[in-house]
Coordinates of C-alpha atoms in Angstrom, one line a residue:
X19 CA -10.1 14.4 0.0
X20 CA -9.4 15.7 -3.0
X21 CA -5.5 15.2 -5.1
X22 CA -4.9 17.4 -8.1
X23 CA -3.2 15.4 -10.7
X24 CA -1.4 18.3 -11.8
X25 CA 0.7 18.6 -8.3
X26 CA 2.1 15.3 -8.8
X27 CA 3.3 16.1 -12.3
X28 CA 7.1 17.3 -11.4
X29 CA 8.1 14.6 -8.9
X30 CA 6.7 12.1 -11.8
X31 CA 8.8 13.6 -14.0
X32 CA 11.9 13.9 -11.7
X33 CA 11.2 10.0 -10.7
X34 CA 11.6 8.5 -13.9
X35 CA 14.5 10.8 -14.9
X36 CA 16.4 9.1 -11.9
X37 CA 14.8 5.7 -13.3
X38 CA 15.6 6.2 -16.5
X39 CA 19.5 6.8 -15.7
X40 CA 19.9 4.1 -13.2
X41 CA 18.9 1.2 -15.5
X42 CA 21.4 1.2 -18.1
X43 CA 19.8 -1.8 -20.0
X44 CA 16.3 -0.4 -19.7
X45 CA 15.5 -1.4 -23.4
X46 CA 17.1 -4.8 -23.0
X47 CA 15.5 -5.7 -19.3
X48 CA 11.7 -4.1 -21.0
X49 CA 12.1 -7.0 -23.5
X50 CA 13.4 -9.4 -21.2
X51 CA 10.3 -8.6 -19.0
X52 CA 7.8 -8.8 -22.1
X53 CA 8.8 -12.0 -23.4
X54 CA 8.6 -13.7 -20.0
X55 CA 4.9 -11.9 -19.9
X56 CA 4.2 -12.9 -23.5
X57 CA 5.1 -16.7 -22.4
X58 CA 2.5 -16.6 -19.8
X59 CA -0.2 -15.0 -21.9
X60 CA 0.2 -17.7 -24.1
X61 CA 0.0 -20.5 -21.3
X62 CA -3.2 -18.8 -19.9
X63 CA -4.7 -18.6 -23.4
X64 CA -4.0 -22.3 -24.2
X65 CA -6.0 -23.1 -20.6
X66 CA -8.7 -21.3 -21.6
X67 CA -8.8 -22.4 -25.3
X68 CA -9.4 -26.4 -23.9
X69 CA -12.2 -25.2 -21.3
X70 CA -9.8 -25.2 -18.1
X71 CA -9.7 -22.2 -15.7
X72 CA -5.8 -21.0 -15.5
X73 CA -6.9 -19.9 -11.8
X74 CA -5.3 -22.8 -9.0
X75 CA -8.5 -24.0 -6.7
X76 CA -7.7 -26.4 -3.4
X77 CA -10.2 -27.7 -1.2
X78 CA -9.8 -26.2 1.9
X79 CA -9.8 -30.1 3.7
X80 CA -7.0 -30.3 1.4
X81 CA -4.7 -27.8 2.8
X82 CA -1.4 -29.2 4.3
X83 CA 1.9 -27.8 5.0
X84 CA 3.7 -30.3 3.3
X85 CA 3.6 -32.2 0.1
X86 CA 1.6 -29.3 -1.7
X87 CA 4.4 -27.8 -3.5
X88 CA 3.3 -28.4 -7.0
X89 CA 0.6 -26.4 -6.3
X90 CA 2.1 -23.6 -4.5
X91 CA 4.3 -22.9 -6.8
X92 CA 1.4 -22.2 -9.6
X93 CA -0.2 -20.2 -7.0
X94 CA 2.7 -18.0 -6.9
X95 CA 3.4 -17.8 -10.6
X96 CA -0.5 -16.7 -11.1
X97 CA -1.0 -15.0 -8.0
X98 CA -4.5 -16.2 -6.9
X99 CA -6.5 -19.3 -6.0
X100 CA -9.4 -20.2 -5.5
X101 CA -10.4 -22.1 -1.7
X102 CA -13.5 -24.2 -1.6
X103 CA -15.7 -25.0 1.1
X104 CA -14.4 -22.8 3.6
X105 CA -17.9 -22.8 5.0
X106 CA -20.8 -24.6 5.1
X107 CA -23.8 -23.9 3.0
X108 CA -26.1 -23.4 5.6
X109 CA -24.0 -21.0 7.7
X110 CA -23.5 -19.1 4.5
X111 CA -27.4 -19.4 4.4
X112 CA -27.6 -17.7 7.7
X113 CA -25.2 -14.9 7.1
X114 CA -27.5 -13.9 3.9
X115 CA -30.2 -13.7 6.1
X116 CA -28.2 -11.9 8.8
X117 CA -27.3 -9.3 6.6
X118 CA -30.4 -8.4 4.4
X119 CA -32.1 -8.5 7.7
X120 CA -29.9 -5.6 9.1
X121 CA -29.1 -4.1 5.9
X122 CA -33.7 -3.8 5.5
X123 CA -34.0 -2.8 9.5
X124 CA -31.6 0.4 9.7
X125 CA -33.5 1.6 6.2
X126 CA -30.2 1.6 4.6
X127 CA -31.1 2.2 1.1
X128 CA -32.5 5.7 1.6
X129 CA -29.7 6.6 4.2
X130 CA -27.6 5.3 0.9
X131 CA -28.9 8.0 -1.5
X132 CA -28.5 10.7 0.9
X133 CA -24.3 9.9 1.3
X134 CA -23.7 9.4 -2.8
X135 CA -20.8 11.1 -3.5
X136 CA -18.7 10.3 -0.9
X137 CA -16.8 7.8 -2.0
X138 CA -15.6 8.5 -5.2
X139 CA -12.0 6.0 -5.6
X140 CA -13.8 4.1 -8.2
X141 CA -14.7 7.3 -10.4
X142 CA -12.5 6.4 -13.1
X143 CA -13.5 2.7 -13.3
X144 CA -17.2 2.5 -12.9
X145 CA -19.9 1.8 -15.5
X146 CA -21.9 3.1 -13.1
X147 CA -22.6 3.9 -9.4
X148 CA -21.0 0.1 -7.8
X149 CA -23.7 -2.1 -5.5
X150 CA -21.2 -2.4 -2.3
X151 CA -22.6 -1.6 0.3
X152 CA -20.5 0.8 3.0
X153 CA -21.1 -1.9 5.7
X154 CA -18.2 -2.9 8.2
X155 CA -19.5 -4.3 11.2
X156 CA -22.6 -6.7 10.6
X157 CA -22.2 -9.4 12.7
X158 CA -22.0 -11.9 9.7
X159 CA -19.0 -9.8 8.4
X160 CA -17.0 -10.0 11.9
X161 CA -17.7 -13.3 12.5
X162 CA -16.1 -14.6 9.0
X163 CA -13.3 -12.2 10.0
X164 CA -12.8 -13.8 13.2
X165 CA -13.8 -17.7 11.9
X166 CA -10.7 -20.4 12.7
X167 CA -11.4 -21.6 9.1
X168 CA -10.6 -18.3 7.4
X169 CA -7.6 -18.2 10.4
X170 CA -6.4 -21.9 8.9
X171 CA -6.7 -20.5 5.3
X172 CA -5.0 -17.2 5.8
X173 CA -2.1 -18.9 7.7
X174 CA -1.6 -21.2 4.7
X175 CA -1.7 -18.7 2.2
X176 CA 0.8 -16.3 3.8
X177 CA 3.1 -19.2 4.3
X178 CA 3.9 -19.1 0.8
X179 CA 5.3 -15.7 1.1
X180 CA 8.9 -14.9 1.8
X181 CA 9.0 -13.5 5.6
X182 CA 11.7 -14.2 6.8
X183 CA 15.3 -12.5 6.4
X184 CA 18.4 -13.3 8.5
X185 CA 16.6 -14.6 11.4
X186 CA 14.2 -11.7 11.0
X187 CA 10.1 -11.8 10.1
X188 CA 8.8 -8.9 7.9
X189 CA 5.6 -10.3 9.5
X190 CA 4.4 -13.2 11.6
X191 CA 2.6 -15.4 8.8
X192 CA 0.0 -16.9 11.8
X193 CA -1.6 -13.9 13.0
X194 CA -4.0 -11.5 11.1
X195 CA -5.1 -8.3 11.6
X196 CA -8.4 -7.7 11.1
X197 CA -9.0 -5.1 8.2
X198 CA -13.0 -3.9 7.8
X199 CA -14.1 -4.0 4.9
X200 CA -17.5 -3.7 2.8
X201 CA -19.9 -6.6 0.9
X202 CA -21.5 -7.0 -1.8
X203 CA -25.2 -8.1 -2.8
X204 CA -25.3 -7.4 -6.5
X205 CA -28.8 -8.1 -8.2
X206 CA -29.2 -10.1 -11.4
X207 CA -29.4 -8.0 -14.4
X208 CA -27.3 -5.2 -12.4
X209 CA -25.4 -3.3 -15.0
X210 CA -23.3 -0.6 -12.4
X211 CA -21.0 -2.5 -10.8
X212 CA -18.3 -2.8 -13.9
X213 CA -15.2 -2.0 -12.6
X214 CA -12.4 -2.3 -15.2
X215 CA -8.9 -4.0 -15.3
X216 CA -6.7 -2.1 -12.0
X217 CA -4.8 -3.1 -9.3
X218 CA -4.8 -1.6 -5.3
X219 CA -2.5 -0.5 -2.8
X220 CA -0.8 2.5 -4.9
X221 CA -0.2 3.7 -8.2
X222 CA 2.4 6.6 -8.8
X223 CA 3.7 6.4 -5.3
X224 CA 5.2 2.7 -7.0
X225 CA 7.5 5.0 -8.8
X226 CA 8.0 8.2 -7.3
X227 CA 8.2 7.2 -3.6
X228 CA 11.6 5.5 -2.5
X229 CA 10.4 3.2 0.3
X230 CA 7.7 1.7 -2.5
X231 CA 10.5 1.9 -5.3
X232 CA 12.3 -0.9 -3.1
X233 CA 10.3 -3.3 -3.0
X234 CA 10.8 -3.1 -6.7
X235 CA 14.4 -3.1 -6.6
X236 CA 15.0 -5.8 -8.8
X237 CA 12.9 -4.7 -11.3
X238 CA 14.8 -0.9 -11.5
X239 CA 18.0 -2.2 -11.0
X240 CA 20.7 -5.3 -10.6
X241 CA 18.8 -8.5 -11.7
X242 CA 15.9 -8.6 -13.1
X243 CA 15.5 -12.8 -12.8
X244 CA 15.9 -11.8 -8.8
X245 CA 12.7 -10.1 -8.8
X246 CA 9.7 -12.8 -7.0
X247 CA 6.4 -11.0 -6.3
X248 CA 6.3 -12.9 -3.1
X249 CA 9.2 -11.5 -1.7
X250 CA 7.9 -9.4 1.3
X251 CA 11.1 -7.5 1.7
X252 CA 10.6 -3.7 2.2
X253 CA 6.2 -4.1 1.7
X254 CA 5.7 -3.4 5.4
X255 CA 7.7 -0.2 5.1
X256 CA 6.1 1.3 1.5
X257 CA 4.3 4.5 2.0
X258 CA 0.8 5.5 0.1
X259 CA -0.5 8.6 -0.9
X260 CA -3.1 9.2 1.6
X261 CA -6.7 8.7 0.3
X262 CA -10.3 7.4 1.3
X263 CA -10.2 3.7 -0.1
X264 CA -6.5 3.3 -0.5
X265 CA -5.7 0.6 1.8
X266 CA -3.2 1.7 4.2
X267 CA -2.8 -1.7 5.7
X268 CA 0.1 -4.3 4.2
X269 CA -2.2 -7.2 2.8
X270 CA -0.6 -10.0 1.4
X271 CA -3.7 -11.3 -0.5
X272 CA -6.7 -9.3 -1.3
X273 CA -10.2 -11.4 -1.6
X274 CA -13.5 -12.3 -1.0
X275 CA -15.9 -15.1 0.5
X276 CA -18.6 -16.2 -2.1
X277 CA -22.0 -15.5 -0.1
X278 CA -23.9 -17.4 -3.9
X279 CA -23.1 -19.1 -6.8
X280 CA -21.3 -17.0 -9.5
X281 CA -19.2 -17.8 -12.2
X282 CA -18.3 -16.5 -15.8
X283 CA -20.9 -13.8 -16.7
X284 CA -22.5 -13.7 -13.6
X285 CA -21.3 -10.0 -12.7
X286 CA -18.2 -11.5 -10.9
X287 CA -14.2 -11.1 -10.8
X288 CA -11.9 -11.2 -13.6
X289 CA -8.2 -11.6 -12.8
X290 CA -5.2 -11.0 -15.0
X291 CA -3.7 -14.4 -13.3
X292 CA 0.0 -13.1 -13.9
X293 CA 1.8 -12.2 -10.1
X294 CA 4.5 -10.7 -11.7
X295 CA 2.5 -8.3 -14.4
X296 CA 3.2 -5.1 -11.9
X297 CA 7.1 -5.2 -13.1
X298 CA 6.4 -5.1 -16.6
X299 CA 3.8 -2.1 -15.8
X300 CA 6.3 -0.5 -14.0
X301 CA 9.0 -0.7 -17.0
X302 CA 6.0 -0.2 -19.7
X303 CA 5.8 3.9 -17.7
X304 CA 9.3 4.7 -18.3
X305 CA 9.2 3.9 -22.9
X306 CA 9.7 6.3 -24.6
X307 CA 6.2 6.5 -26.0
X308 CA 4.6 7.8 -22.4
X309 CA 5.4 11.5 -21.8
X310 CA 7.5 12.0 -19.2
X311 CA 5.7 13.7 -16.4
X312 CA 2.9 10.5 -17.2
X313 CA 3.0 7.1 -15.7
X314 CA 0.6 5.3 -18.8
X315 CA -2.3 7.3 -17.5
X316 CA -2.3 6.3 -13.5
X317 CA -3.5 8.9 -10.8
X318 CA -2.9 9.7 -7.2
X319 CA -5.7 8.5 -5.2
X320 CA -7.3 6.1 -7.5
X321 CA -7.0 3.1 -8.9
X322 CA -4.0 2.2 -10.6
X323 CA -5.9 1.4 -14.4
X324 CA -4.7 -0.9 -17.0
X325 CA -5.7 -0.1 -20.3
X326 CA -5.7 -0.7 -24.2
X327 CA -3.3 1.8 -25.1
X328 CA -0.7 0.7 -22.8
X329 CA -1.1 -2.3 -21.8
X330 CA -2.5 -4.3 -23.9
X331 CA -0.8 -7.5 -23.6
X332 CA -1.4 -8.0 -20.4
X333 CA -5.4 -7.7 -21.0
X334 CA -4.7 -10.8 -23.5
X335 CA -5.3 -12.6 -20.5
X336 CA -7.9 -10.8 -18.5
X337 CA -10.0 -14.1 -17.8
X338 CA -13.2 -14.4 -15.3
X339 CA -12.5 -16.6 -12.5
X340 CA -14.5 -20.1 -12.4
X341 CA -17.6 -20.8 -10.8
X342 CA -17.8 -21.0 -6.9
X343 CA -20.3 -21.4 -4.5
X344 CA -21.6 -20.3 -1.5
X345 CA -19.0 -20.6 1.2
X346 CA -15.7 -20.4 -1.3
X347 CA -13.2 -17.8 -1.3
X348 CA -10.8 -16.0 -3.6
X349 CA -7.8 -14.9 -3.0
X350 CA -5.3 -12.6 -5.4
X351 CA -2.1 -10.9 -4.7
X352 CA -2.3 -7.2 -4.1
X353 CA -0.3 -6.5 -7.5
X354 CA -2.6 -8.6 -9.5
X355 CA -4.6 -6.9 -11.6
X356 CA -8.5 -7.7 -11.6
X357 CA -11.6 -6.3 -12.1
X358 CA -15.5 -6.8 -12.2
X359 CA -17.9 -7.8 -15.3
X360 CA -20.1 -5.0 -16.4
X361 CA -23.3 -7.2 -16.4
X362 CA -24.5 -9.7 -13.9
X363 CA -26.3 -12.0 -16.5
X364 CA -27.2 -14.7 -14.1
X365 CA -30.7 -15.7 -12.6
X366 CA -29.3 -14.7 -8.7
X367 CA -27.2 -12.7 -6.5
X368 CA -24.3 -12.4 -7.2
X369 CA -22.9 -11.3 -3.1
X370 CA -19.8 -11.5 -1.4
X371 CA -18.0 -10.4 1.5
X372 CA -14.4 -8.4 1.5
X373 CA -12.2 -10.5 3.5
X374 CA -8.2 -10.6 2.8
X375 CA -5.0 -11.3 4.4
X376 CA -3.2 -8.4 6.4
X377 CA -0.9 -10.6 8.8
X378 CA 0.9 -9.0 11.8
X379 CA 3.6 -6.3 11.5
X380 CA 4.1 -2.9 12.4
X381 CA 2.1 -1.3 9.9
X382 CA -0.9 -3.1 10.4
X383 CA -0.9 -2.6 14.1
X384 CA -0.8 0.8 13.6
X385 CA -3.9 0.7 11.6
X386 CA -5.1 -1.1 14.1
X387 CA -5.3 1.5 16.4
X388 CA -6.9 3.9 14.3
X389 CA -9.7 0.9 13.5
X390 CA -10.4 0.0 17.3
X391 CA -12.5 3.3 17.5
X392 CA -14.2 3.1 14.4
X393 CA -15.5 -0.1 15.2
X394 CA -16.4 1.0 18.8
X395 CA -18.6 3.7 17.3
X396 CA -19.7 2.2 14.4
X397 CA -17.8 4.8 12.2
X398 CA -16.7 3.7 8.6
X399 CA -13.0 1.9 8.3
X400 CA -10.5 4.7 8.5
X401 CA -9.4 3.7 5.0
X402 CA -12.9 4.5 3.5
X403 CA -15.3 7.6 2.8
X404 CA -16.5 8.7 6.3
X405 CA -20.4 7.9 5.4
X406 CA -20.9 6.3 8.8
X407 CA -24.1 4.6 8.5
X408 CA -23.3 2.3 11.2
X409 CA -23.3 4.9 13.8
X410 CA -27.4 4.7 15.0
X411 CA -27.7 1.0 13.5
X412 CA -29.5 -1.6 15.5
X413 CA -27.6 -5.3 16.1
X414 CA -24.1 -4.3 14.6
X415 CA -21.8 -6.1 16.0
X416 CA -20.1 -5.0 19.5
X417 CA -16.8 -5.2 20.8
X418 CA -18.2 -8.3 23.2
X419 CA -19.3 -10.2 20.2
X420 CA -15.1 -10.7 19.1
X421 CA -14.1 -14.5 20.3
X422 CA -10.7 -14.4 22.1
X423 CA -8.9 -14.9 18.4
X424 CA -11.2 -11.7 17.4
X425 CA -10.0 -9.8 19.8
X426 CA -6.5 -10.6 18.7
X427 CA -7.1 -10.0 15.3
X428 CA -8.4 -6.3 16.7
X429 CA -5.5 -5.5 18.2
X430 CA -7.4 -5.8 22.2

């Protein structure tokens, strides 16, 4: 699928006319919003400056749902952590195996070169052609989708969301639906998986749609203090510009589970730990110093880039996240911004595998049902480029191999 930019160019423009006249203060709530951004640069730069990591880590042994509140509350201020020892070492071990071994027996690198092209969301971003693979449904990757502990972990984490509204859940915080997507196996000295600074789930639709606009009400309009990135009001009901790799599923975290040790300069994630950068991104567009049918550069379809010439304060504290090891997982916000280092300098792998949090609601079901299939058939995610290796490969996994909490997660 392919979006001309140039389409888009008169609803931007008519968007952040509206904008423009319904926030009377808009020079007065853009500084408000820059020196509250400005205060945590400055805390994220002092961490760094005495050798700490400004990213939150808890063991996952650790995790309680009381008495943790310290800590949750710098999870939501940054808008990512860091859970250790979801997993063992030696299944992590296993899964390696698991996947190299199917990955080498369907002869996916030459069914790889024949595809290139396909999926082209990262165009903008890459250094170079990324090492993900466009795998969905290995076994190792369904069963860490389906795994209690990543269950236990996901519960906990979506806990500390906002869900609930006069009696009313935007989503039930204890049940996931499963959402497929890819790995990673990135080999030392790889130099094509940079991906800059962005963020996911959207970019001008955050402006020019009125179902996304709401959920950044406070942030366009009334008061600005009100606005709390975990507030889940109105998520479940934004609308996305349809395209291959924009997740169409409501995910309250995005992340990963380290497969091998990586850290700083390994080829791994950097995060811009700030949860409530997107609302001074979304009041950066509408200076006067960004033409008006323009939204600091973003495009419909892509990634939602952050860059030097607008937004450079935010990038002040574009920090890589600290080491983990095998069986860790990351988790950010979907309105954190984050990116990958252009050059994997370390001795090994540096691998993961795409797992975040979409818990139950309306919208996720739905993709759900458009999912089901795809995984029956081996077909790509819905949400990706339809290269469908999976279609003829040997020991993917099958709709038998789901545990009854699988199945759930599935949507059976």
């Amino acid at each position: 699928m392919s979006l001309d930019p140039e389409q888009f160019r008169p609803r931007i423009a008519e968007a952040k006319r509206l904008l423009k006249a319904q926030i009377s203060d808009l020079p007065e709530r853009f500084a408000a919003m820059t020196a509250r951004i400005q205060q945590q640069v400055e805390e994220i730069q002092a961490c760094v400056a005495n050798g700490e990591s400004p990213i939150p880590e808890v063991d996952f042994a650790d995790l309680q749902d009381e008495g943790m509140e310290e800590l949750q509350a710098r999870i939501r201020r940054r808008g990512c952590v860091v859970v250790r020892n979801v997993f063992p070492r030696e299944q992590v071990d296993e899964w390696n195996r698991q996947l190299m071994e199917y990955v080498n027996e369907n002869d996916y690198f030459s069914k790889e070169v024949e595809k290139r092209g396909l999926d082209n969301y990262f165009s903008a971003l890459a250094s170079g052609r990324p090492q993900i693979f466009g795998l969905y449904w290995s076994k190792p990757q369904v069963m860490a989708r389906q795994s209690e502990q990543l269950a236990r972990t996901r519960r906990w984490l979506n806990r500390l969301w906002t869900f609930e509204y006069d009696g009313q859940q935007v989503f039930n915080p204890d049940q996931e639906c499963s959402y497929a997507d890819r790995v990673r196996q990135r080999e030392p000295g790889d130099k094509t998986l940079g991906l800059s600074p962005h963020v996911d789930g959207g970019t001008i639709e955050r402006w020019i749609e009125p179902s996304y606009r709401q959920v950044y009400r406070h942030v366009f309009g009334g008061d600005l203090a009100a606005y709390q990135p975990f507030d889940s009001l109105y998520r479940t009901e934004a609308v996305e510009i349809p395209s291959p790799a924009v997740c169409r599923m409501f995910r309250t975290y995005q992340g990963w589970t380290a497969m091998s040790q990586q850290g700083p300069g390994d080829g791994t994630l950097n995060l811009v730990p700030i949860a409530d950068a997107m609302a001074w991104m979304l009041l950066r567009a509408l200076q006067d110093d960004v033409p008006d049918d323009e939204l600091c550069g973003a495009k419909a379809g892509r990634a939602l880039s952050v860059t030097e010439k607008y937004h450079q304060l935010l990038l002040q504290a574009f920090v890589p996240i600290p080491t983990v090891y095998p069986g860790d997982t990351v988790w950010w916000h979907p309105d954190v911004i984050h990116g990958v280092e252009d050059h994997n300098k370390g001795q090994g792998y540096s691998n993961v595998i795409y797992i975040g949090a979409a818990p139950d609601c309306q919208k996720n079901r739905d993709f759900l049902a458009l999912q089901r299939p795809a995984f029956e058939a081996g077909k790509s995610s819905p949400d990706f480029a339809p290269e469908n290796y999976e279609v003829d490969f040997t020991g993917r996994a099958l709709p038998d191999d789901l545990t009854e909490l699988g199945r759930r997660q599935m949507g059976y």
